[in-house]
Coordinates of C-alpha atoms in Angstrom, one line a residue:
M17 CA -19.8 -8.4 -8.4
N18 CA -23.4 -6.3 -6.8
P19 CA -23.7 -4.2 -4.0
S20 CA -25.7 -7.4 -2.6
S21 CA -23.0 -9.6 -3.0
L22 CA -20.4 -7.4 -2.3
D23 CA -22.8 -7.1 1.6
R24 CA -23.0 -11.0 2.1
G25 CA -19.8 -12.1 0.9
V26 CA -17.5 -15.1 1.6
P27 CA -13.7 -14.8 0.9
A28 CA -13.1 -16.7 -2.1
G29 CA -12.1 -20.3 -1.7
L30 CA -13.7 -20.4 1.1
P31 CA -15.0 -24.4 1.4
Q32 CA -19.1 -24.4 0.8
L33 CA -18.6 -26.5 4.7
L34 CA -17.5 -23.8 6.3
V35 CA -19.8 -21.6 5.3
P36 CA -22.2 -21.4 8.0
L37 CA -19.3 -21.4 10.4
H38 CA -18.1 -18.5 8.7
R39 CA -21.7 -16.3 8.1
R40 CA -22.8 -16.9 12.1
V41 CA -18.4 -15.4 13.6
R42 CA -19.4 -13.0 10.3
G43 CA -22.9 -11.7 11.8
L44 CA -20.7 -12.1 16.3
V45 CA -17.8 -9.2 14.5
E46 CA -20.7 -6.5 13.0
R47 CA -22.0 -6.5 16.7
L48 CA -18.8 -6.0 17.8
P49 CA -17.7 -2.1 18.7
V50 CA -15.7 0.0 15.9
T51 CA -12.9 1.4 18.3
P52 CA -10.1 -1.8 19.7
P53 CA -9.8 -2.6 15.7
S54 CA -10.2 1.2 14.7
L55 CA -7.0 2.2 18.0
L56 CA -4.7 -1.0 16.3
A57 CA -5.7 0.4 12.4
A58 CA -4.9 4.2 13.3
R59 CA -2.0 3.1 14.8
V60 CA 0.0 0.7 12.0
L61 CA -1.6 3.8 9.4
D62 CA 0.7 6.3 11.4
R63 CA 3.8 4.0 10.4
V64 CA 3.1 2.5 7.2
L65 CA 1.4 5.4 5.6
L66 CA 2.0 8.7 8.2
P67 CA 5.7 9.2 6.9
R68 CA 4.8 9.3 3.3
L69 CA 1.9 11.4 3.3
P70 CA 2.5 14.4 1.5
E71 CA 1.6 17.4 3.9
D72 CA -1.9 19.1 1.2
A73 CA -3.2 15.7 1.2
R74 CA -2.5 15.3 5.0
R75 CA -4.1 19.0 5.3
A76 CA -7.0 17.0 2.8
L77 CA -7.8 14.6 5.1
E78 CA -7.3 16.5 8.7
G79 CA -10.7 15.4 10.6
H80 CA -12.8 13.7 8.2
C81 CA -14.1 10.5 8.9
V82 CA -13.1 7.6 7.1
E83 CA -14.8 4.3 7.0
L84 CA -13.1 1.2 5.7
A85 CA -15.7 -2.1 5.9
V86 CA -13.9 -5.2 5.0
T87 CA -17.1 -7.1 3.6
D88 CA -16.8 -10.2 3.6
F89 CA -15.8 -10.7 8.2
G90 CA -18.2 -7.5 8.6
L91 CA -14.9 -5.6 10.0
R92 CA -15.5 -2.1 10.0
V93 CA -12.8 0.6 10.7
R94 CA -13.3 4.4 11.4
L95 CA -10.8 7.2 11.4
R96 CA -9.7 10.6 11.1
I97 CA -6.6 12.4 10.7
T98 CA -5.4 14.5 13.7
P99 CA -2.7 16.6 13.7
A100 CA -0.5 14.2 15.3
G101 CA -1.0 11.4 13.5
F102 CA -3.9 8.8 12.8
A103 CA -6.9 8.6 15.5
S104 CA -9.7 6.4 16.3
A105 CA -13.1 8.5 14.6
G106 CA -14.9 6.0 17.0
E107 CA -19.0 5.3 16.6
S108 CA -20.4 8.6 16.6
G109 CA -19.9 11.7 14.1
E110 CA -20.7 11.5 10.5
T111 CA -19.0 9.3 8.3
A112 CA -17.8 11.7 5.3
L113 CA -16.2 8.8 3.0
R114 CA -16.4 5.3 2.9
I115 CA -15.6 2.5 1.2
A116 CA -16.4 -0.9 1.3
A117 CA -14.1 -3.9 0.0
T118 CA -14.3 -8.0 0.8
G119 CA -10.6 -8.4 2.8
A120 CA -8.8 -10.3 -0.2
S121 CA -9.5 -6.9 -2.7
Y122 CA -8.5 -4.5 0.1
L123 CA -4.7 -6.6 0.1
R124 CA -4.6 -5.8 -3.6
L125 CA -5.4 -2.2 -2.9
L126 CA -2.4 -2.9 -1.1
R127 CA 0.6 -4.3 -2.6
G128 CA -0.5 -2.0 -6.4
E129 CA -1.5 -5.4 -7.6
D130 CA -5.2 -4.0 -8.5
D131 CA -6.7 -0.6 -10.0
P132 CA -8.8 0.8 -8.2
D133 CA -10.7 2.4 -10.9
R134 CA -11.4 -0.7 -12.3
M135 CA -12.7 -2.3 -9.0
F136 CA -15.1 0.8 -8.5
F137 CA -16.4 0.9 -12.2
E138 CA -17.4 -2.9 -11.0
R139 CA -18.3 -2.1 -8.0
T140 CA -15.9 -4.8 -6.4
L141 CA -14.4 -1.4 -3.4
V142 CA -17.6 0.3 -3.1
M143 CA -17.0 4.2 -1.9
E144 CA -20.0 6.6 -1.2
G145 CA -20.4 9.7 0.4
D146 CA -17.1 13.1 -0.6
T147 CA -16.3 12.7 -3.8
E148 CA -13.5 14.9 -3.6
L149 CA -12.4 13.7 -0.8
G150 CA -12.2 10.5 -2.3
L151 CA -9.9 11.5 -5.4
V152 CA -8.0 12.9 -3.0
L153 CA -7.8 9.6 -0.9
K154 CA -6.6 8.0 -3.8
N155 CA -4.1 10.0 -6.1
T156 CA -2.5 10.4 -2.8
L157 CA -2.8 6.7 -2.4
D158 CA -1.5 6.1 -6.2
A159 CA 1.6 8.6 -5.6
I160 CA 2.6 6.6 -3.2
G161 CA 1.9 3.0 -4.4
P162 CA 2.0 -0.2 -2.4
L163 CA 2.0 0.1 1.2
W164 CA 2.7 -3.4 1.3
P165 CA 5.0 -4.9 -1.8
R166 CA 4.0 -8.4 -2.4
R167 CA 7.6 -10.0 -1.0
A168 CA 9.9 -11.5 -4.6
A169 CA 10.0 -14.7 -4.9
A170 CA 12.9 -17.4 -3.4
H171 CA 15.5 -17.8 -5.5

């Protein structure tokens, strides 16, 4: 997948009939303020990731703005770690690290179903900015393991 298809993609399996509607909705989402979804993401990460985050990684990430872009939905969240936990970074200020991928790619990463290095080299996951910070984040998440494991199939 090339970067332009990453930026303008539609969800895999979306019927062609719905593509124009998806593009319109995505355009609206792209224009929405980043703070509300960032506040929600911060609360979720406080519960799911913060208790498992090693202190050295927390110190390395603290104060840096990380932007996550869900490219096929036009959604962005901007976060930073503070002494109190995750917080919205708002619209202002410099982004130290930007990570962009489709919703399905993020889901596979959260479930531990895909390798972030392979995704990076195949350009299905794009990281821009402070590469050292990106490596700290990647290595920390690798060590923690899946944040949202897939449930075992019912027997």
